Short mmCIF file of C-alpha atoms and ligand atoms in Angstrom, two decimals:
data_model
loop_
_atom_site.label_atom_id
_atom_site.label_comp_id
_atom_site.label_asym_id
_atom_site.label_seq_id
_atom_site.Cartn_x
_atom_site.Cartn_y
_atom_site.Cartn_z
CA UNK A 140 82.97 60.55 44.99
CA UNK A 141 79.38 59.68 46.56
CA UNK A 142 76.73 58.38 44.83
CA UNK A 143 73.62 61.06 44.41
CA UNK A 144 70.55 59.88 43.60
CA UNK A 145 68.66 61.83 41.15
CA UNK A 146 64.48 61.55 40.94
CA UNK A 147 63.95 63.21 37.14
CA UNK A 148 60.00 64.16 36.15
CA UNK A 149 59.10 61.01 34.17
CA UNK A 150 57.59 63.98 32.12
CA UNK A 151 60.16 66.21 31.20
CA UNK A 152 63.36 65.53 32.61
CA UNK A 153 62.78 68.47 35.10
CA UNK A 154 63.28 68.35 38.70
CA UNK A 155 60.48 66.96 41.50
CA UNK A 156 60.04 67.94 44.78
CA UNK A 157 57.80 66.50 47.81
CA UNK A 158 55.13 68.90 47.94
CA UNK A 159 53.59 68.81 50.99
CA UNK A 160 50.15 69.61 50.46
CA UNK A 161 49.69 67.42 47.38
CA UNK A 162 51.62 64.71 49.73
CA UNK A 163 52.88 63.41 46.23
CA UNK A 164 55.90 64.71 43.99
CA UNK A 165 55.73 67.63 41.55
CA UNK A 166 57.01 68.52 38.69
CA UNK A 167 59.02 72.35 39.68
CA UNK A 168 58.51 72.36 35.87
CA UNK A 169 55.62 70.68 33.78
CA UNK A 170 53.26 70.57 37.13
CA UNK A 171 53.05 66.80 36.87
CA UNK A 172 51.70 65.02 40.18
CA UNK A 173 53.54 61.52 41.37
CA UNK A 174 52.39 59.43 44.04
CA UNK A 175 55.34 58.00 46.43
CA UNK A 176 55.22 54.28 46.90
CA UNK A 177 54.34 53.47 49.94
CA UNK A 178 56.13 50.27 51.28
CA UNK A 179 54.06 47.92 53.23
CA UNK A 180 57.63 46.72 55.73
CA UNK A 181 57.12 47.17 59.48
CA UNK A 182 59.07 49.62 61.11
CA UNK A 183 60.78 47.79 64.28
CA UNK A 184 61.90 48.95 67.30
CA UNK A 185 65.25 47.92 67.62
CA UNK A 186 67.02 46.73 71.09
CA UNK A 187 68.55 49.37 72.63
CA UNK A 188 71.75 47.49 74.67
CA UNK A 189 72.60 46.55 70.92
CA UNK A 190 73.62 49.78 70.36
CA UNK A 191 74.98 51.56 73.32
CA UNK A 192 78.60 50.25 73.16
CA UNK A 193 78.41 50.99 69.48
CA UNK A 194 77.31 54.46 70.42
CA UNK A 195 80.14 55.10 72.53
CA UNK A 196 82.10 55.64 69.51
CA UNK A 197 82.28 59.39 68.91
CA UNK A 198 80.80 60.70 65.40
CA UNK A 199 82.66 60.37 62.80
CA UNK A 200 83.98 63.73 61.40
CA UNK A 201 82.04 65.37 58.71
CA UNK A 202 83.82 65.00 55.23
CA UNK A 203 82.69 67.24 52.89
CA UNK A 204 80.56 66.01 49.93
CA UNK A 205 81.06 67.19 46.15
CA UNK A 206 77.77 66.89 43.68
CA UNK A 207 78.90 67.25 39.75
CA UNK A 208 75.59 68.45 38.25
CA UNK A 209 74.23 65.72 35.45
CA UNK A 210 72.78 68.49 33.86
CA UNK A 211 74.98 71.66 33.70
CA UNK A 212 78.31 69.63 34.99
CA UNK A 213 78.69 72.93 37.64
CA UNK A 214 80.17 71.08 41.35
CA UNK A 215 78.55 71.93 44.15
CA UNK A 216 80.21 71.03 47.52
CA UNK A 217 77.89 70.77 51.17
CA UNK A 218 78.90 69.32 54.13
CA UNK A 219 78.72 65.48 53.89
CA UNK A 220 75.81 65.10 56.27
CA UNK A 221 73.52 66.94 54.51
CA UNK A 222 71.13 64.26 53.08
CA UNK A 223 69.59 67.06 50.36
CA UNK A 224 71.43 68.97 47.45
CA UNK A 225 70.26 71.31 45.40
CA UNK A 226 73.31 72.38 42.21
CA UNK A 227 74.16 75.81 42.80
CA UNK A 228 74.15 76.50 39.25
CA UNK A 229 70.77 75.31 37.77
CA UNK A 230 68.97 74.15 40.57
CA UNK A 231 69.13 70.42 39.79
CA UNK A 232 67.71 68.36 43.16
CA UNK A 233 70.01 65.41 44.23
CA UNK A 234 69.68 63.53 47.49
CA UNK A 235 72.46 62.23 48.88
CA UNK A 236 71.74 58.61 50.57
CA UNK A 237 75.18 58.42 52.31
CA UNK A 238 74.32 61.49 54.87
CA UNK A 239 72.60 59.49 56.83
CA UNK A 240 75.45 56.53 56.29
CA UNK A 241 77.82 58.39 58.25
CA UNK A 242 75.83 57.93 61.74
CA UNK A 243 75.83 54.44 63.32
CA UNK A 244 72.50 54.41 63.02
CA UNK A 245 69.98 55.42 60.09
CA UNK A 246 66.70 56.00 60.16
CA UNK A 247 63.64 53.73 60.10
CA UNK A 248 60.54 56.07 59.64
CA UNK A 249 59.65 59.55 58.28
CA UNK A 250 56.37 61.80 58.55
CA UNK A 251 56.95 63.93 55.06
CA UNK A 252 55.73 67.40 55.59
CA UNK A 253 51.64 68.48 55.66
CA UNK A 254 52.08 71.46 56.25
CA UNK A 255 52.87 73.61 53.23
CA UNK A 256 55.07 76.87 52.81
CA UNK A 257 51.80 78.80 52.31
CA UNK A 258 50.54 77.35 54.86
CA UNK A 259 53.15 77.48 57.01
CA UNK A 260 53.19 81.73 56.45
CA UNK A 261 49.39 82.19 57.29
CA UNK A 262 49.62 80.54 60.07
CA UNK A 263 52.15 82.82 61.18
CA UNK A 264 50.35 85.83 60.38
CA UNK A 265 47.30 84.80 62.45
CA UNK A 266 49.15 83.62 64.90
CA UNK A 267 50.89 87.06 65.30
CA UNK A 268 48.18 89.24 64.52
CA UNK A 269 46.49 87.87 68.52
CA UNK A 270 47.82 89.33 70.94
CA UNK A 271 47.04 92.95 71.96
CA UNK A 272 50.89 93.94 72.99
CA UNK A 273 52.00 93.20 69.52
CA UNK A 274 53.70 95.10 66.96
CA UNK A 275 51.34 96.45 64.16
CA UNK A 276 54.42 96.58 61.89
CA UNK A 277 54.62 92.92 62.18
CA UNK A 278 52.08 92.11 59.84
CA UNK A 279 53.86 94.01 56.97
CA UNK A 280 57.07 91.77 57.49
CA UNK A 281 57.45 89.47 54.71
CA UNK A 282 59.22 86.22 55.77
CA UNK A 283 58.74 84.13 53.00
CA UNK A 284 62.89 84.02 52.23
CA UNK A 285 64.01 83.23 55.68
CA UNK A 286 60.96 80.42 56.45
CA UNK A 287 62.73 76.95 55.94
CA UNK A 288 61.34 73.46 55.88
CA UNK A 289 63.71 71.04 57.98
CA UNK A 290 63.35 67.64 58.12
CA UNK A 291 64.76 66.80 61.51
CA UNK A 292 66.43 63.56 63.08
CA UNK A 293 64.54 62.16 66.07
CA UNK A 294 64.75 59.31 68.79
CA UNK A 295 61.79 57.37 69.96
CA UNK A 296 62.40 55.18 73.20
CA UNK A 297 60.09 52.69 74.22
CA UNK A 298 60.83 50.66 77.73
CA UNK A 299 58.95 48.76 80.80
CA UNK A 300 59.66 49.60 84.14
CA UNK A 301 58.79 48.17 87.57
CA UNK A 302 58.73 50.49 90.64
CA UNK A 303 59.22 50.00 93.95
CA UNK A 304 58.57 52.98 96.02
CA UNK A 305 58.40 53.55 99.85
CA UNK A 306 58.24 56.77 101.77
CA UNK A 307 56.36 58.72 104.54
CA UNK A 308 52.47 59.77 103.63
CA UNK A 309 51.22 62.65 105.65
CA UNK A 310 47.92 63.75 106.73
CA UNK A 311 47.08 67.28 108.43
CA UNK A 312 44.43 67.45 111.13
CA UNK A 313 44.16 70.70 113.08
CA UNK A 314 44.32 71.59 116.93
CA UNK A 315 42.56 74.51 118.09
CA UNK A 316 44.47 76.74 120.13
CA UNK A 317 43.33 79.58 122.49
CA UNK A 318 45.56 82.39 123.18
CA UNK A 319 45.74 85.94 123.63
CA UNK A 320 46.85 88.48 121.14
CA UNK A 321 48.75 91.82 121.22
CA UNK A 322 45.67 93.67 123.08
CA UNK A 323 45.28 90.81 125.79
CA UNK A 324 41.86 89.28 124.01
CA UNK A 325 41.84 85.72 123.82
CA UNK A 326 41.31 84.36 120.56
CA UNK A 327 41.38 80.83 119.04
CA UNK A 328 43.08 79.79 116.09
CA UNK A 329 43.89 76.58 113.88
CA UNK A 330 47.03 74.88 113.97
CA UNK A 331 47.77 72.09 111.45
CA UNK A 332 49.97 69.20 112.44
CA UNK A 333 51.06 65.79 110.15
CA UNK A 334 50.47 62.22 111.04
CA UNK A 335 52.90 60.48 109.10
CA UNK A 336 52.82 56.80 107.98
CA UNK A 337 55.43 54.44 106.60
CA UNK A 338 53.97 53.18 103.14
CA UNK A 339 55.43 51.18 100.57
CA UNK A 340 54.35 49.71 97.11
CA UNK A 341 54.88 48.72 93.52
CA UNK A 342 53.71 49.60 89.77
CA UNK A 343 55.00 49.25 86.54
CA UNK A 344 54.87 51.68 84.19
CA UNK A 345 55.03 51.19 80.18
CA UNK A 346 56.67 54.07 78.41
CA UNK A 347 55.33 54.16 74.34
CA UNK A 348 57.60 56.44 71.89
CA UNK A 349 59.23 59.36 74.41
CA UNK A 350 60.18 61.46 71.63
CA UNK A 351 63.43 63.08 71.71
CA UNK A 352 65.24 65.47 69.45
CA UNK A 353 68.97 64.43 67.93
CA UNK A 354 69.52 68.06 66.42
CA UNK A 355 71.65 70.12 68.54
CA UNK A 356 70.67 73.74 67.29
CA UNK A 357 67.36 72.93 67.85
CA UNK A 358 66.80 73.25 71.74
CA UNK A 359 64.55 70.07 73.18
CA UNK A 360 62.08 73.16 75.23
CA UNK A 361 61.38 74.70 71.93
CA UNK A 362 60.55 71.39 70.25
CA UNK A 363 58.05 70.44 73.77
CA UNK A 364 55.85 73.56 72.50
CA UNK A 365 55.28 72.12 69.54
CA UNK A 366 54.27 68.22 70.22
CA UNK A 367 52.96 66.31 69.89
CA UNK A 368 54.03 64.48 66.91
CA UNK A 369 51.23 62.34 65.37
CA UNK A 370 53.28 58.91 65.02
CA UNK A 371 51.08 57.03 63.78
CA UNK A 372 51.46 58.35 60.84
CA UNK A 373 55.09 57.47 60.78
CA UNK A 374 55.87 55.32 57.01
CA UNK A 375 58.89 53.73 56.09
CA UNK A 376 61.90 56.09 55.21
CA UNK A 377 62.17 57.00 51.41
CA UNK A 378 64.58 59.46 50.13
CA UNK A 379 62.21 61.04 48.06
CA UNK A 380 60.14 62.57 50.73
CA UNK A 381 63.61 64.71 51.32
CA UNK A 382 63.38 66.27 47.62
CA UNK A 383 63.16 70.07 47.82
CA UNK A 384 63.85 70.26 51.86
CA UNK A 385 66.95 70.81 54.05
CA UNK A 386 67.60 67.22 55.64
CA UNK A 387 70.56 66.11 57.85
CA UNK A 388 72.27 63.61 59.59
CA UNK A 389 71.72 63.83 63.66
CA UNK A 390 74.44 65.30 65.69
CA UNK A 391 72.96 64.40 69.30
CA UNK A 392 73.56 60.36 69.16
CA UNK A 393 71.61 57.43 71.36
CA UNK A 394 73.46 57.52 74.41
CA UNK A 395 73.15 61.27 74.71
CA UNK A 396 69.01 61.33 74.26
CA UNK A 397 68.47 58.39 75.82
CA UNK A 398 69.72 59.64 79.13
CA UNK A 399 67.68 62.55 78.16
CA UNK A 400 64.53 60.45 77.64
CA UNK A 401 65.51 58.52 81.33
CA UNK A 402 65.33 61.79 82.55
CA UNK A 403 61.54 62.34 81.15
CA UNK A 404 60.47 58.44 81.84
CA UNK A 405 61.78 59.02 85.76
CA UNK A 406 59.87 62.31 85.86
CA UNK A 407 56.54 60.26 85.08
CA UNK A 408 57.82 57.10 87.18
CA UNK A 409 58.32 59.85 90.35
CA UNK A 410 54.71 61.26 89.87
CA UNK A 411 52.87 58.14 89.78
CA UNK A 412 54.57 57.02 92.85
CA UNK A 413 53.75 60.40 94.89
CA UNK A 414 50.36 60.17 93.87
CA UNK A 415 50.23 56.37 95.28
CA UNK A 416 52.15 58.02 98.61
CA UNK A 417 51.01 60.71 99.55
CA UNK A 418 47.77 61.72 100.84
CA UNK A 419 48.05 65.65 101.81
CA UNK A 420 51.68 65.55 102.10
CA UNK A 421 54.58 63.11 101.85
CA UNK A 422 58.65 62.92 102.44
CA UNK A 423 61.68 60.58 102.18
CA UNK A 424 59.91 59.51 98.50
CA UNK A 425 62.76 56.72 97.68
CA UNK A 426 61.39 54.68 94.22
CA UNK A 427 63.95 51.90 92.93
CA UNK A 428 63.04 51.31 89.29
CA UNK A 429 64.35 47.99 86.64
CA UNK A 430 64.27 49.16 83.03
CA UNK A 431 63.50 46.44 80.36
CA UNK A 432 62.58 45.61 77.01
CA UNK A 433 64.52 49.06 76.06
CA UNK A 434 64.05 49.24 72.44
CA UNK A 435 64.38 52.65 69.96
CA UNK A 436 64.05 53.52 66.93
CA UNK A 437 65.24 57.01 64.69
CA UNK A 438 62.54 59.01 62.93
CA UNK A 439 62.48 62.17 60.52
CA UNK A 440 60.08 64.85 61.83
CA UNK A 441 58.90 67.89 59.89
CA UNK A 442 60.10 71.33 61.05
CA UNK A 443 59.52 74.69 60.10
CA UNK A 444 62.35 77.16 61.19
CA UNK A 445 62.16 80.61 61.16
CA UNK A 446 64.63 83.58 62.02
CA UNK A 447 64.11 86.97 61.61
CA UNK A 448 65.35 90.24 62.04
CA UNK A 449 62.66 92.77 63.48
CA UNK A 450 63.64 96.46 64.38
CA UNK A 451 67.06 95.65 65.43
CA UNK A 452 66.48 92.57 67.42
CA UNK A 453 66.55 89.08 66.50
CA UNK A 454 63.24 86.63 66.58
CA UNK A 455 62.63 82.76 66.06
CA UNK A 456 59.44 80.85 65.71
CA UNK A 457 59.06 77.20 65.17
CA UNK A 458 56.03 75.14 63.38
CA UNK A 459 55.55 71.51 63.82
CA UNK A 460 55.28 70.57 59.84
CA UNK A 461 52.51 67.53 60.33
CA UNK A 462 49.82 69.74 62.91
CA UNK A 463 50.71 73.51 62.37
CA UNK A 464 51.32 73.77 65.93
CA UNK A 465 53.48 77.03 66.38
CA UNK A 466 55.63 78.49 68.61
CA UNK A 467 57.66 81.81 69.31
CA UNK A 468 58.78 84.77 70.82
CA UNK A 469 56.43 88.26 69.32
CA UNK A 470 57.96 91.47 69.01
CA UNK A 471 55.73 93.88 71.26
CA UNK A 472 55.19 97.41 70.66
CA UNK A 473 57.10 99.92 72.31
CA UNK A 474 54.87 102.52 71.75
CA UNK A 475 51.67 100.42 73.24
CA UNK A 476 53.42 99.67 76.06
CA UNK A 477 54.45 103.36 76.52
CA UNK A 478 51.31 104.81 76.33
CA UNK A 479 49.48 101.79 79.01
CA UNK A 480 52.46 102.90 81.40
CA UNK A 481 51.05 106.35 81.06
CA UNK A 482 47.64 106.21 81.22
CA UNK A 483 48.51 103.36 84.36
CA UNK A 484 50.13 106.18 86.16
CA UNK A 485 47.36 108.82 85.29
CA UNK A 486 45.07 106.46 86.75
CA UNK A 487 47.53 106.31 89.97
CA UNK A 488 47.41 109.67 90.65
CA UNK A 489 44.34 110.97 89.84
CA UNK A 490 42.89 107.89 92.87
CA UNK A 491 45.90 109.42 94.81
CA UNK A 492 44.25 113.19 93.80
CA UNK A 493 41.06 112.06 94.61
CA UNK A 494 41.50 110.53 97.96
CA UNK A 495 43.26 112.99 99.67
CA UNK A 496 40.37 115.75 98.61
CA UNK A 497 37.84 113.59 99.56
ZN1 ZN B 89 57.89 67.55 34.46
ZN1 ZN B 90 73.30 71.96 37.46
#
């Protein structure tokens, strides 16, 4: 059986959990406020060719993970990546340190949520109470249940590259040209041409923290409409920061993201060399690029998640858990959009009326 490590109130026994807009523990119980050590180690970046061969080993299957409560003795059984149990029968909160044990690679750094539950639920409500389209039902919908904190798995790539680009600039100039037109009257009109040059040059390019996500459910667009990520404010990992929220293991590993993050660093590399290219227009772009000092590191990001079942159809909306940044799909209003369509097509014909009697 895995070890669980238990964080009691020094108070009362009772349970803690990270509340996140005390930034501290508290008490579920007695109320009682604890600050977290913070530890004063250096999160490194660690070299990334270290890794990849060690990455090419495929994740471990999940075992499955049984917590015997200290308190009421009732098992509770999760999935053994999940880094955060709570017993099924009286609520006791456990972490479970060997989640993140069963990657290759644990993580180095945490930001522990800001943004509160509370907070978390106004912000939805204003944010879905803009927007003229939108369902005035929405802001009776009570979401509270189905709102979930997640502390998700990241990777952060650093890496220096030097460029060495070469391609064709082009730059229009324009030839007046007389001719006639359909009803024989000569007219003059502006043709563009290109003057293309062969260029070539260099740059290097440093790439700081290109933030990619390790959880698969979580699709990488909808965590782009949340960034950015503040990372400065990145501290050491600490269990207890995970008390009270669902945590787990990643299941998108280094070699996957990092491609990913290649793709994003050649993206940038690309538009800093057209930009040194081209002057109106450019073609045959070909940039050769050496990656090195390719470190990484793996950080835990707050997430809210939300689902939600409005009407029939299914809705999600996303909140980055340090800024407050949201994101989502709105349910519009059938009915609004009915009656615009009508009064659109009103308008329509009554110009079309009025024309013709005019
Ligand atoms: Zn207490
Ligand atoms: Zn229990």
């Amino acid at each position: 059986m895995q070890a669980f490590e238990e964080y009691p109130c020094p108070n009362c026994g009772s349970e803690l959990n990270y509340d996140a807009a005390k930034s501290s523990l508290k008490c579920l119980h007695c109320g009682a406020v604890f600050a977290i050590q913070k530890s004063t180690e250096v999160i490194e970046e660690r070299n990334i060719s270290i890794f990849k061969d060690a990455e090419t080993i495929p994740i471990a299957p999940i075992q499955v993970a049984v917590y015997r409560c200290s308190k009421c003795g009732q098992e509770t059984q999760e999935a053994g990546d999940v880094a955060f149990f709570e017993c099924r029968n009286c609520g006791n909160n456990v972490v479970n340190p060997a989640a993140y044990t069963t990657r290759s690679i644990s993580p180095a750094g945490i930001i522990p949520f800001k943004i509160s539950k509370q907070d978390a639920l106004d912000r939805f409500a204003q944010w879905i109470g803009k927007g003229f389209w939108n369902d005035s039902d929405l802001k009776k919908l009570s979401l509270t249940d189905k709102l979930e904190g997640h502390y998700v798995p990241f990777w952060t790539f650093d890496c220096q590259t030097g460029n060495q680009w070469s391609g064709y600039s082009g730059r229009y100039y324009y030839e007046t040209v007389r001719r006639r037109n359909a009803s024989g009257e000569e007219v003059t009109e502006q043709v563009r041409h290109t003057n293309w040059t062969w260029r070539t040059g260099s740059f290097e390019l440093f790439f700081d923290d290109v933030l990619v996500c390790g959880n698969k459910a979580i699709p990488q667009d909808r965590i782009n409409d949340i960034y950015p990520y503040l990372l400065n404010d990145v501290v050491v990992f600490n269990d207890e920061y995970l008390l009270g929220w669902n945590a787990r293991a990643y299941d998108k590993d280094l070699s996957e993201t990092y491609r990913l993050a290649r793709t994003i660093m050649d993206r940038k590399i690309e538009q800093e060399a057209i930009s040194r290219l081209a002057e109106d227009t450019y073609r045959d772009l070909r940039v050769q690029t050496d990656y090195s000092g390719e470190t990484f590191k793996q950080i835990i990001l707050p997430v809210w998640l939300c689902q939600y079942l409005f009407k029939g159809k299914t809705y999600q909306f996303i909140i980055n858990g340090q800024t407050g940044v949201i994101s989502g799909t709105k349910p519009l209003s059938v009915s609004k959009i009915a009656t615009a369509v009508v009064i659109a097509v009103l308008i329509i014909a009554a110009i079309y009326f009025f024309t013709r009697s005019g």
